[in-house]
CSV table of C-alpha atoms and ligand atoms in Angstrom, one decimal:
chain,number,residue,atom,x,y,z
G,1,MET,CA,-92.5,-33.2,54.7
G,2,SER,CA,-91.7,-30.9,51.9
G,3,THR,CA,-94.7,-29.7,49.8
G,4,PRO,CA,-93.1,-27.4,47.3
G,5,GLU,CA,-95.2,-25.4,44.9
G,6,ALA,CA,-95.6,-27.3,41.7
G,7,ALA,CA,-97.0,-26.1,38.4
G,8,ALA,CA,-100.2,-28.0,37.4
G,9,VAL,CA,-99.6,-30.4,34.5
G,10,SER,CA,-102.5,-32.2,32.9
G,11,ALA,CA,-102.5,-36.0,32.7
G,12,PRO,CA,-103.5,-37.4,29.2
G,13,ALA,CA,-107.2,-38.3,29.0
G,14,ARG,CA,-106.3,-42.0,28.7
G,15,SER,CA,-103.2,-44.0,29.7
G,16,ASP,CA,-102.1,-47.5,29.4
G,17,VAL,CA,-100.9,-47.6,33.0
G,18,LEU,CA,-101.8,-44.8,35.4
G,19,ILE,CA,-99.7,-44.7,38.5
G,20,LEU,CA,-101.1,-42.8,41.5
G,21,GLY,CA,-98.3,-41.4,43.7
G,22,GLY,CA,-94.8,-40.4,42.6
G,23,GLY,CA,-92.6,-41.5,45.5
G,24,ALA,CA,-89.7,-44.1,45.3
G,25,ILE,CA,-92.3,-46.8,44.8
G,26,GLY,CA,-94.5,-45.2,42.1
G,27,LEU,CA,-91.5,-43.9,40.1
G,28,SER,CA,-89.7,-47.3,40.2
G,29,CYS,CA,-92.9,-49.0,39.0
G,30,ALA,CA,-93.2,-46.4,36.3
G,31,LEU,CA,-89.6,-46.9,35.0
G,32,LEU,CA,-89.7,-50.7,35.0
G,33,LEU,CA,-93.1,-50.7,33.3
G,34,LEU,CA,-91.8,-48.3,30.6
G,35,ARG,CA,-88.8,-50.7,30.2
G,36,ALA,CA,-91.4,-53.5,29.7
G,37,GLY,CA,-92.9,-51.6,26.9
G,38,ARG,CA,-95.9,-50.1,28.6
G,39,GLY,CA,-97.2,-46.5,28.3
G,40,VAL,CA,-97.1,-44.8,31.7
G,41,THR,CA,-98.5,-41.7,33.4
G,42,VAL,CA,-97.6,-40.8,37.1
G,43,VAL,CA,-99.8,-38.4,39.0
G,44,ASP,CA,-98.9,-36.8,42.3
G,45,LYS,CA,-100.8,-34.3,44.4
G,46,ALA,CA,-97.6,-32.3,44.9
G,47,THR,CA,-94.1,-32.6,43.5
G,48,VAL,CA,-92.9,-36.2,42.8
G,49,GLY,CA,-90.5,-37.4,45.5
G,50,GLY,CA,-91.8,-34.9,48.1
G,51,GLY,CA,-93.4,-37.5,50.4
G,52,SER,CA,-91.7,-40.0,52.7
G,53,SER,CA,-89.2,-40.7,49.9
G,54,HIS,CA,-87.6,-37.3,50.3
G,55,GLY,CA,-85.8,-36.9,53.7
G,56,ASN,CA,-85.4,-40.5,54.9
G,57,CYS,CA,-82.1,-42.1,55.9
G,58,GLY,CA,-81.3,-43.6,52.6
G,59,THR,CA,-80.0,-46.9,53.8
G,60,ILE,CA,-80.5,-50.1,51.8
G,61,THR,CA,-80.9,-52.7,54.5
G,62,PRO,CA,-81.4,-56.4,54.0
G,63,SER,CA,-80.3,-56.7,57.6
G,64,CYS,CA,-83.7,-55.7,58.9
G,65,LEU,CA,-85.9,-58.1,60.9
G,66,PRO,CA,-89.6,-57.8,61.4
G,67,LEU,CA,-90.7,-55.2,63.9
G,68,HIS,CA,-93.1,-57.6,65.6
G,69,ALA,CA,-90.5,-59.4,67.6
G,70,PRO,CA,-91.3,-61.1,70.9
G,71,GLY,CA,-90.5,-58.4,73.5
G,72,THR,CA,-91.3,-55.4,71.2
G,73,ILE,CA,-94.5,-54.6,73.2
G,74,ARG,CA,-92.6,-54.5,76.5
G,75,LYS,CA,-89.9,-52.3,75.0
G,76,ALA,CA,-92.5,-50.0,73.3
G,77,LEU,CA,-94.6,-49.7,76.5
G,78,GLY,CA,-91.5,-48.4,78.3
G,79,TRP,CA,-91.0,-45.8,75.6
G,80,MET,CA,-94.4,-44.8,74.5
G,81,LEU,CA,-95.3,-42.3,77.2
G,82,ARG,CA,-92.2,-40.3,76.8
G,83,ARG,CA,-92.7,-37.5,74.2
G,84,ASP,CA,-89.0,-37.7,73.1
G,85,ALA,CA,-88.6,-41.5,73.1
G,86,PRO,CA,-87.8,-43.2,69.8
G,87,PHE,CA,-91.3,-44.8,69.8
G,88,TYR,CA,-94.3,-42.8,70.7
G,89,VAL,CA,-98.1,-43.2,70.5
G,90,ARG,CA,-100.0,-40.0,71.0
G,91,PRO,CA,-102.8,-40.8,73.4
G,92,ARG,CA,-106.2,-40.2,71.7
G,93,PHE,CA,-109.4,-41.8,70.5
G,94,ASP,CA,-108.6,-43.5,67.2
G,95,PRO,CA,-110.3,-46.8,66.7
G,96,GLN,CA,-108.4,-47.6,63.5
G,97,LEU,CA,-105.0,-47.1,65.2
G,98,PHE,CA,-106.2,-49.1,68.2
G,99,TRP,CA,-107.2,-52.0,65.9
G,100,TRP,CA,-103.9,-51.7,64.1
G,101,LEU,CA,-102.0,-51.8,67.4
G,102,VAL,CA,-103.9,-54.9,68.5
G,103,GLN,CA,-103.2,-56.7,65.3
G,104,PHE,CA,-99.5,-55.7,65.6
G,105,ALA,CA,-99.4,-56.9,69.2
G,106,ARG,CA,-101.0,-60.3,68.2
G,107,ARG,CA,-98.0,-60.9,65.9
G,108,CYS,CA,-95.3,-60.2,68.5
G,109,ASN,CA,-94.6,-63.9,69.1
G,110,ALA,CA,-91.9,-66.2,68.1
G,111,ARG,CA,-93.9,-68.1,65.5
G,112,ASP,CA,-95.1,-65.1,63.5
G,113,PHE,CA,-91.8,-63.4,63.9
G,114,ARG,CA,-89.9,-66.3,62.5
G,115,ARG,CA,-92.3,-66.8,59.6
G,116,HIS,CA,-92.2,-63.2,58.6
G,117,ALA,CA,-88.4,-63.0,59.1
G,118,VAL,CA,-88.0,-65.7,56.5
G,119,VAL,CA,-90.3,-64.0,54.0
G,120,LYS,CA,-88.9,-60.6,54.7
G,121,SER,CA,-85.2,-61.5,54.4
G,122,ARG,CA,-85.8,-63.3,51.1
G,123,LEU,CA,-87.5,-60.2,49.8
G,124,LEU,CA,-84.8,-57.9,51.2
G,125,LEU,CA,-81.9,-59.9,49.9
G,126,LEU,CA,-83.3,-59.8,46.4
G,127,ALA,CA,-84.2,-56.2,46.8
G,128,ARG,CA,-80.6,-55.4,47.7
G,129,GLU,CA,-79.3,-57.1,44.5
G,130,ARG,CA,-82.0,-55.6,42.3
G,131,ILE,CA,-81.5,-52.0,43.5
G,132,ALA,CA,-77.8,-52.1,42.8
G,133,GLU,CA,-78.5,-53.4,39.2
G,134,PHE,CA,-81.3,-50.9,38.7
G,135,ILE,CA,-79.2,-47.9,39.7
G,136,ARG,CA,-76.3,-49.1,37.6
G,137,ASP,CA,-78.4,-50.0,34.5
G,138,GLU,CA,-80.5,-46.8,34.6
G,139,ARG,CA,-77.4,-44.7,35.5
G,140,LEU,CA,-79.3,-43.1,38.4
G,141,ALA,CA,-77.0,-40.5,40.0
G,142,CYS,CA,-77.9,-40.8,43.7
G,143,GLU,CA,-74.6,-41.5,45.5
G,144,PHE,CA,-75.3,-45.2,45.8
G,145,ALA,CA,-72.5,-46.8,47.8
G,146,PRO,CA,-72.3,-50.5,48.8
G,147,SER,CA,-70.6,-49.4,52.0
G,148,GLY,CA,-72.4,-51.5,54.7
G,149,THR,CA,-74.0,-50.2,57.9
G,150,LEU,CA,-72.8,-50.5,61.5
G,151,SER,CA,-75.2,-50.8,64.4
G,152,VAL,CA,-73.6,-49.8,67.7
G,153,TRP,CA,-74.5,-50.1,71.4
G,154,ARG,CA,-73.4,-48.2,74.5
G,155,HIS,CA,-74.7,-50.6,77.2
G,156,GLY,CA,-73.3,-54.1,77.6
G,157,ALA,CA,-76.7,-55.6,78.6
G,158,ASP,CA,-78.4,-54.2,75.5
G,159,PHE,CA,-75.5,-55.4,73.3
G,160,GLU,CA,-75.7,-58.9,74.8
G,161,ALA,CA,-79.5,-58.9,74.4
G,162,ALA,CA,-79.1,-58.2,70.7
G,163,ARG,CA,-76.8,-61.1,70.0
G,164,HIS,CA,-79.8,-63.2,69.0
G,165,GLU,CA,-80.6,-60.7,66.3
G,166,ALA,CA,-77.2,-61.4,64.7
G,167,ARG,CA,-77.7,-65.1,65.0
G,168,THR,CA,-81.2,-64.9,63.4
G,169,LEU,CA,-79.8,-62.8,60.5
G,170,ALA,CA,-76.9,-65.2,60.0
G,171,GLU,CA,-79.4,-68.2,59.9
G,172,LEU,CA,-81.4,-66.3,57.3
G,173,GLY,CA,-78.3,-65.9,55.1
G,174,VAL,CA,-78.0,-62.1,55.8
G,175,PRO,CA,-74.3,-61.2,56.3
G,176,VAL,CA,-73.5,-59.9,59.8
G,177,GLU,CA,-70.4,-59.8,62.0
G,178,VAL,CA,-70.5,-59.2,65.7
G,179,LEU,CA,-67.7,-56.7,66.7
G,180,ASP,CA,-66.2,-55.9,70.1
G,181,ALA,CA,-65.5,-52.3,71.2
G,182,ALA,CA,-62.0,-52.2,69.6
G,183,ALA,CA,-63.2,-53.6,66.3
G,184,VAL,CA,-66.1,-51.0,66.2
G,185,ARG,CA,-63.7,-48.1,66.8
G,186,ALA,CA,-61.3,-49.4,64.2
G,187,ARG,CA,-64.2,-49.5,61.7
G,188,GLU,CA,-65.6,-46.1,62.6
G,189,PRO,CA,-63.3,-43.6,64.3
G,190,ALA,CA,-66.0,-41.0,64.5
G,191,LEU,CA,-67.6,-42.9,67.4
G,192,ARG,CA,-67.0,-42.1,71.1
G,193,ASP,CA,-64.8,-44.5,72.9
G,194,ASP,CA,-67.5,-45.8,75.3
G,195,ILE,CA,-69.2,-47.8,72.6
G,196,VAL,CA,-69.3,-51.4,73.9
G,197,GLY,CA,-69.9,-53.3,70.6
G,198,GLY,CA,-71.6,-53.5,67.3
G,199,HIS,CA,-73.0,-55.5,64.4
G,200,TRP,CA,-71.4,-54.9,61.1
G,201,HIS,CA,-73.7,-55.5,58.1
G,202,PRO,CA,-71.5,-55.7,55.0
G,203,GLY,CA,-74.3,-56.4,52.6
G,204,ASP,CA,-76.1,-53.1,53.4
G,205,ALA,CA,-75.7,-50.0,51.2
G,206,GLN,CA,-76.8,-46.4,51.1
G,207,LEU,CA,-77.9,-43.7,48.7
G,208,ARG,CA,-79.1,-40.1,48.8
G,209,PRO,CA,-82.9,-40.5,48.7
G,210,ASP,CA,-83.8,-37.0,47.3
G,211,ARG,CA,-81.3,-37.5,44.4
G,212,TYR,CA,-82.6,-41.0,43.9
G,213,VAL,CA,-86.2,-39.9,43.4
G,214,SER,CA,-85.2,-37.0,41.3
G,215,ALA,CA,-83.0,-39.2,39.1
G,216,LEU,CA,-85.9,-41.7,38.8
G,217,ALA,CA,-88.3,-38.9,37.7
G,218,ASP,CA,-85.8,-37.8,35.0
G,219,ALA,CA,-85.4,-41.3,33.8
G,220,VAL,CA,-89.2,-41.8,33.6
G,221,ARG,CA,-89.6,-38.6,31.5
G,222,ALA,CA,-86.6,-39.6,29.3
G,223,ALA,CA,-88.2,-43.0,28.7
G,224,GLY,CA,-91.4,-41.4,27.5
G,225,GLY,CA,-93.4,-41.4,30.7
G,226,VAL,CA,-95.7,-38.5,31.6
G,227,ILE,CA,-95.4,-37.1,35.1
G,228,ALA,CA,-98.3,-34.8,36.2
G,229,GLU,CA,-97.6,-32.9,39.4
G,230,ALA,CA,-100.0,-30.9,41.5
G,231,CYS,CA,-102.6,-33.4,40.4
G,232,PRO,CA,-104.4,-34.9,43.4
G,233,VAL,CA,-106.5,-38.0,43.0
G,234,ARG,CA,-110.0,-37.1,44.3
G,235,GLY,CA,-112.0,-40.2,43.5
G,236,PHE,CA,-112.8,-43.0,41.1
G,237,GLN,CA,-115.6,-44.0,38.6
G,238,VAL,CA,-116.1,-47.7,38.9
G,239,GLU,CA,-118.0,-49.7,36.3
G,240,GLY,CA,-118.3,-53.4,36.1
G,241,GLY,CA,-115.7,-54.0,38.9
G,242,ARG,CA,-113.1,-51.9,37.0
G,243,ILE,CA,-111.8,-48.4,37.4
G,244,ALA,CA,-113.3,-46.6,34.4
G,245,GLY,CA,-112.0,-43.1,35.4
G,246,VAL,CA,-109.8,-41.5,38.0
G,247,ALA,CA,-111.0,-38.1,39.1
G,248,LEU,CA,-108.0,-35.7,39.3
G,249,ALA,CA,-108.2,-31.9,40.0
G,250,GLY,CA,-110.3,-30.6,37.1
G,251,GLN,CA,-110.3,-33.8,34.9
G,252,VAL,CA,-111.3,-37.4,34.8
G,253,VAL,CA,-108.8,-39.7,33.2
G,254,GLY,CA,-109.0,-43.3,32.0
G,255,ALA,CA,-106.5,-46.1,32.1
G,256,ARG,CA,-106.2,-49.8,31.2
G,257,GLU,CA,-104.4,-50.4,34.5
G,258,VAL,CA,-104.1,-48.4,37.7
G,259,VAL,CA,-101.3,-48.8,40.2
G,260,LEU,CA,-101.9,-47.3,43.6
G,261,ALA,CA,-98.6,-46.3,45.1
G,262,LEU,CA,-99.7,-43.6,47.6
G,263,GLY,CA,-97.6,-44.5,50.5
G,264,ALA,CA,-99.1,-43.5,53.9
G,265,TRP,CA,-102.0,-41.7,52.0
G,266,SER,CA,-103.2,-45.0,50.5
G,267,PRO,CA,-106.0,-46.0,52.9
G,268,ALA,CA,-108.0,-42.8,52.6
G,269,ILE,CA,-107.8,-42.8,48.8
G,270,ALA,CA,-108.5,-46.6,48.5
G,271,ARG,CA,-111.5,-46.6,50.9
G,272,PRO,CA,-114.1,-45.3,48.4
G,273,LEU,CA,-113.1,-48.4,46.3
G,274,GLY,CA,-114.2,-50.6,49.2
G,275,LEU,CA,-110.6,-51.4,50.1
G,276,ARG,CA,-109.6,-51.5,53.7
G,277,LEU,CA,-105.9,-51.0,53.9
G,278,PRO,CA,-104.5,-51.3,57.4
G,279,ILE,CA,-101.8,-48.7,56.9
G,280,GLN,CA,-100.9,-46.2,59.6
G,281,PRO,CA,-98.6,-43.2,59.1
G,282,GLY,CA,-95.4,-44.0,61.2
G,283,LYS,CA,-94.0,-40.5,61.5
G,284,GLY,CA,-90.3,-40.1,61.5
G,285,TYR,CA,-88.0,-37.1,61.5
G,286,SER,CA,-84.7,-36.1,60.1
G,287,ILE,CA,-82.2,-33.2,60.4
G,288,THR,CA,-79.8,-32.7,57.5
G,289,TYR,CA,-76.7,-30.7,58.0
G,290,ALA,CA,-73.7,-29.6,55.8
G,291,ARG,CA,-71.2,-32.4,56.2
G,292,PRO,CA,-69.1,-32.1,59.3
G,293,ALA,CA,-65.3,-32.3,59.2
G,294,ARG,CA,-65.2,-35.6,61.0
G,295,ALA,CA,-68.2,-37.3,59.5
G,296,PRO,CA,-68.8,-41.1,60.0
G,297,ARG,CA,-67.4,-43.2,57.1
G,298,VAL,CA,-70.3,-45.6,57.2
G,299,ALA,CA,-74.0,-45.4,57.9
G,300,LEU,CA,-74.7,-46.0,61.6
G,301,VAL,CA,-77.6,-47.1,63.8
G,302,LEU,CA,-77.2,-45.8,67.3
G,303,GLU,CA,-79.2,-48.6,68.8
G,304,GLU,CA,-80.4,-47.6,72.3
G,305,ARG,CA,-81.6,-44.3,70.8
G,306,SER,CA,-82.8,-45.7,67.5
G,307,VAL,CA,-81.0,-42.9,65.6
G,308,CYS,CA,-79.7,-43.5,62.1
G,309,VAL,CA,-76.7,-41.4,60.8
G,310,THR,CA,-75.9,-41.2,57.1
G,311,THR,CA,-73.2,-39.2,55.5
G,312,TRP,CA,-73.1,-38.2,51.8
G,313,GLU,CA,-70.7,-36.1,49.7
G,314,GLY,CA,-72.2,-32.8,50.7
G,315,ALA,CA,-74.6,-33.7,53.6
G,316,TYR,CA,-75.0,-35.5,56.9
G,317,ARG,CA,-78.3,-36.7,58.3
G,318,LEU,CA,-79.6,-37.8,61.6
G,319,GLY,CA,-83.0,-39.5,61.3
G,320,SER,CA,-85.6,-41.9,62.7
G,321,THR,CA,-88.1,-42.0,65.6
G,322,MET,CA,-91.5,-43.7,65.1
G,323,GLU,CA,-94.5,-41.8,66.2
G,324,PHE,CA,-98.1,-42.9,65.8
G,325,SER,CA,-99.9,-39.6,65.9
G,326,GLY,CA,-102.2,-39.9,62.9
G,327,TYR,CA,-101.7,-37.5,60.0
G,328,ASP,CA,-100.2,-34.9,62.2
G,329,ALA,CA,-98.2,-32.5,60.0
G,330,ARG,CA,-96.3,-30.6,62.7
G,331,LEU,CA,-92.5,-30.7,63.1
G,332,ASP,CA,-92.2,-31.5,66.8
G,333,ALA,CA,-89.1,-29.6,68.1
G,334,ARG,CA,-88.8,-32.1,71.0
G,335,ARG,CA,-88.4,-35.0,68.7
G,336,LEU,CA,-85.9,-33.2,66.5
G,337,ALA,CA,-83.9,-32.3,69.6
G,338,ALA,CA,-84.0,-36.0,70.7
G,339,LEU,CA,-82.2,-36.9,67.5
G,340,GLU,CA,-79.4,-34.5,68.4
G,341,ARG,CA,-79.2,-35.6,72.0
G,342,GLY,CA,-79.2,-39.3,71.0
G,343,ALA,CA,-76.4,-38.7,68.5
G,344,ALA,CA,-74.3,-36.8,71.1
G,345,GLU,CA,-74.2,-39.9,73.2
G,346,TYR,CA,-72.4,-41.9,70.5
G,347,LEU,CA,-70.5,-39.5,68.3
G,348,GLU,CA,-67.5,-37.2,68.9
G,349,LEU,CA,-69.0,-34.6,66.6
G,350,PRO,CA,-72.8,-35.3,66.5
G,351,GLU,CA,-73.9,-32.3,64.4
G,352,GLY,CA,-72.9,-30.7,61.1
G,353,PRO,CA,-71.8,-27.0,60.8
G,354,GLN,CA,-75.1,-25.8,59.3
G,355,VAL,CA,-78.7,-27.2,59.3
G,356,GLN,CA,-79.9,-27.6,55.8
G,357,GLU,CA,-83.3,-29.1,56.5
G,358,CYS,CA,-85.5,-30.3,59.3
G,359,TRP,CA,-88.1,-32.8,58.0
G,360,TYR,CA,-90.7,-35.3,58.9
G,361,GLY,CA,-92.2,-38.1,56.8
G,362,TRP,CA,-95.0,-40.6,57.2
G,363,ARG,CA,-93.9,-44.2,56.7
G,364,PRO,CA,-96.7,-46.4,55.3
G,365,MET,CA,-96.8,-49.0,58.2
G,366,THR,CA,-98.7,-52.3,57.9
G,367,TYR,CA,-99.3,-54.3,61.1
G,368,ASP,CA,-97.5,-57.3,59.7
G,369,ASP,CA,-94.5,-55.3,58.6
G,370,LEU,CA,-94.7,-56.6,55.0
G,371,PRO,CA,-95.6,-54.5,52.0
G,372,VAL,CA,-98.8,-54.8,50.0
G,373,ILE,CA,-98.0,-55.8,46.4
G,374,GLY,CA,-100.4,-57.4,44.0
G,375,ARG,CA,-103.8,-57.1,42.3
G,376,SER,CA,-106.8,-56.1,44.1
G,377,ARG,CA,-109.4,-58.9,44.4
G,378,ARG,CA,-112.3,-56.3,44.2
G,379,ILE,CA,-111.2,-54.1,41.3
G,380,ALA,CA,-109.9,-56.0,38.3
G,381,ASN,CA,-107.6,-53.3,36.9
G,382,LEU,CA,-106.1,-52.1,40.1
G,383,MET,CA,-102.6,-53.1,41.3
G,384,LEU,CA,-101.4,-52.1,44.8
G,385,ALA,CA,-97.9,-51.2,45.6
G,386,THR,CA,-97.9,-49.7,49.1
G,387,GLY,CA,-97.3,-50.3,52.8
G,388,HIS,CA,-93.5,-50.4,52.6
G,389,GLY,CA,-93.0,-49.2,56.1
G,390,MET,CA,-89.4,-48.5,57.1
G,391,LEU,CA,-88.0,-49.9,53.9
G,392,GLY,CA,-89.6,-48.3,50.9
G,393,VAL,CA,-86.3,-47.1,49.4
G,394,THR,CA,-84.7,-50.5,49.8
G,395,LEU,CA,-87.7,-52.2,48.3
G,396,SER,CA,-88.4,-49.8,45.5
G,397,ALA,CA,-86.7,-51.6,42.6
G,398,ILE,CA,-87.9,-55.1,43.6
G,399,THR,CA,-91.4,-53.7,44.0
G,400,GLY,CA,-91.2,-52.1,40.5
G,401,GLN,CA,-90.0,-55.4,39.1
G,402,LEU,CA,-92.8,-57.4,40.7
G,403,VAL,CA,-95.5,-55.0,39.6
G,404,ALA,CA,-94.1,-55.0,36.0
G,405,GLU,CA,-94.0,-58.8,36.0
G,406,LEU,CA,-97.5,-59.2,37.4
G,407,LEU,CA,-99.0,-56.7,35.0
G,408,GLN,CA,-97.2,-58.4,32.1
G,409,GLY,CA,-98.5,-61.7,33.2
G,410,ARG,CA,-94.9,-63.0,33.6
G,411,THR,CA,-93.8,-65.4,36.4
G,412,PRO,CA,-92.7,-63.1,39.2
G,413,SER,CA,-89.0,-63.2,40.4
G,414,LEU,CA,-90.2,-64.0,43.9
G,415,ASP,CA,-93.4,-65.7,45.2
G,416,PRO,CA,-95.6,-62.6,45.8
G,417,ALA,CA,-98.2,-64.6,47.9
G,418,PRO,CA,-97.1,-63.2,51.3
G,419,PHE,CA,-97.6,-59.6,50.0
G,420,ARG,CA,-101.0,-60.1,48.4
G,421,PRO,CA,-103.6,-57.5,49.4
G,422,GLU,CA,-106.1,-60.3,50.1
G,423,ARG,CA,-104.4,-61.0,53.4
G,424,PHE,CA,-106.3,-57.9,54.6
G,425,GLY,CA,-109.5,-58.9,52.9
G,426,THR,CA,-109.1,-56.3,50.1
X,1,LIG,C1,-87.3,-40.8,59.1
X,1,LIG,C2,-87.4,-41.9,58.1
X,1,LIG,C3,-86.3,-42.6,57.7
X,1,LIG,C4,-86.4,-43.6,56.8
X,1,LIG,N1,-85.3,-44.3,56.4
X,1,LIG,C5,-85.3,-45.3,55.4
X,1,LIG,C6,-84.2,-45.9,55.0
X,1,LIG,O1,-83.1,-45.7,55.5
X,1,LIG,N2,-84.3,-46.9,54.1
X,1,LIG,C7,-85.5,-47.2,53.5
X,1,LIG,O2,-85.5,-48.2,52.7
X,1,LIG,N3,-86.6,-46.6,53.9
X,1,LIG,C8,-86.6,-45.6,54.8
X,1,LIG,N4,-87.7,-45.0,55.2
X,1,LIG,C9,-89.0,-45.4,54.7
X,1,LIG,C10,-89.2,-44.8,53.3
X,1,LIG,O3,-89.0,-43.4,53.3
X,1,LIG,C11,-90.7,-45.1,52.8
X,1,LIG,O4,-91.0,-46.5,53.0
X,1,LIG,C12,-90.8,-44.8,51.3
X,1,LIG,O5,-90.4,-43.5,51.1
X,1,LIG,C13,-92.3,-45.0,50.9
X,1,LIG,O6,-92.3,-44.6,49.5
X,1,LIG,P1,-93.7,-44.4,48.8
X,1,LIG,O7,-93.4,-44.1,47.4
X,1,LIG,O8,-94.6,-45.6,49.1
X,1,LIG,O9,-94.4,-43.2,49.5
X,1,LIG,P2,-94.1,-41.6,49.4
X,1,LIG,O10,-92.7,-41.3,49.1
X,1,LIG,O11,-94.7,-41.0,50.6
X,1,LIG,O12,-94.9,-41.2,48.1
X,1,LIG,C14,-96.3,-41.2,48.1
X,1,LIG,C15,-96.7,-40.1,47.1
X,1,LIG,O13,-98.1,-40.0,47.0
X,1,LIG,C16,-98.5,-38.7,46.8
X,1,LIG,N5,-99.9,-38.5,47.1
X,1,LIG,C17,-100.5,-38.5,48.4
X,1,LIG,N6,-101.8,-38.3,48.2
X,1,LIG,C18,-102.1,-38.2,46.9
X,1,LIG,C19,-103.3,-37.9,46.2
X,1,LIG,N7,-104.5,-37.8,46.7
X,1,LIG,N8,-103.2,-37.8,44.8
X,1,LIG,C20,-101.9,-38.0,44.2
X,1,LIG,N9,-100.8,-38.2,44.9
X,1,LIG,C21,-100.9,-38.3,46.2
X,1,LIG,C22,-97.6,-37.9,47.7
X,1,LIG,O14,-97.5,-36.5,47.4
X,1,LIG,C23,-96.3,-38.7,47.6
X,1,LIG,O15,-95.4,-38.1,46.7
X,1,LIG,C24,-87.6,-43.9,56.2
X,1,LIG,C25,-88.8,-43.1,56.5
X,1,LIG,C26,-88.7,-42.1,57.4
X,1,LIG,C27,-89.9,-41.3,57.7
């Protein structure tokens, strides 16, 4: 996680809409609210775009099913005690994490999976459309490419076991093609020749996430928004069920509406407001290299190792792993090495010529794998836009659109009921 030095900038004493958190979610909300004619200030404790939105894999993936599939627990148990496995829970006493894991496990059944798969795919398909329009309309220079993604397998049994995922996606209207080994190699020559098969997701896309957030921040400023960096939220003044003031470093500011878009940091900041957000930091890692000579043409998911590979004009990234170790800010060399080992099993040339950055980020994970978008029931002028888990970049524009529509009192483009904060009693 990059936490670069940022010069302190004051937020105005009063804003129309005050957005807490300047990641992909907070900035997308800011820009779409500005376009709806609202006055916006974004505050971030560090530099905007320096959180989970910085070094992620940058894929835009409607082809993503809920994590709580039947069989996930068995798979996770097999992995979780190995320090370098794609999924890891650090053994420790953490009642909140324990409760979160129990809630997650309760949803690993066919009924909940199917129900959430329907909701999630509707959201993601709209998100995919919306982000392409958003990037085009706002001229966000972020290397967006509607180039699809390719998931590949090395073991026949795993590939066969995943056939039902392709069937489920197809039933949900998400484009997918099952490819045999020869078709995979034809599509992606950078892969080794022992790949047994793959799923091609032609509706997926990719962008460069650090450029995306930086282009968003520029667009917010150009549209008249204020961005105050090095401005941590420290607390709230609540009067009559409304936020009357937000305590920032050295000042208290007021706002007509407050949008909480603090990613994995959301629960601790929201707790003093009486909100219990079941969000755990799902730590992931990435290594960014200069682009190798024979880089993959399309974004890849190396399935058995859960490694994602993305190539841009001047860079190449290996990313992923899911670690539940609380707010642990260490870069674990074992997990970074596991990315490289995993990539070497699938790619002829798994690494780039120079490492540009080793990074970790905390994904804001809810136990039902759906984001939290909507007004708080407890605090009248508080809107939540958080809990986007593994898909916050993909969901950024649609979240901004839903938040703008809800704040403007317009009919939302999609039924927001499944994402309402009330489902967690908040
Ligand atoms: C390895 C990895 C790969 C991923 N790959 C993808 C992918 O391919 N596609 C995809 O769609 N998603 C991906 N994700 C998920 C995606 O990165 C997140 O869902 C998304 O970045 C969340 O955005 P956000 O704006 O909610 O949070 P963040 O980007 O984390 O922003 C939260 C902001 O809040 C600020 N903040 C925190 N505390 C305070 C405070 N007290 N006061 C003020 N500001 C504060 C932080 O500084 C930060 O800037 C990946 C994540 C990881 C870790």
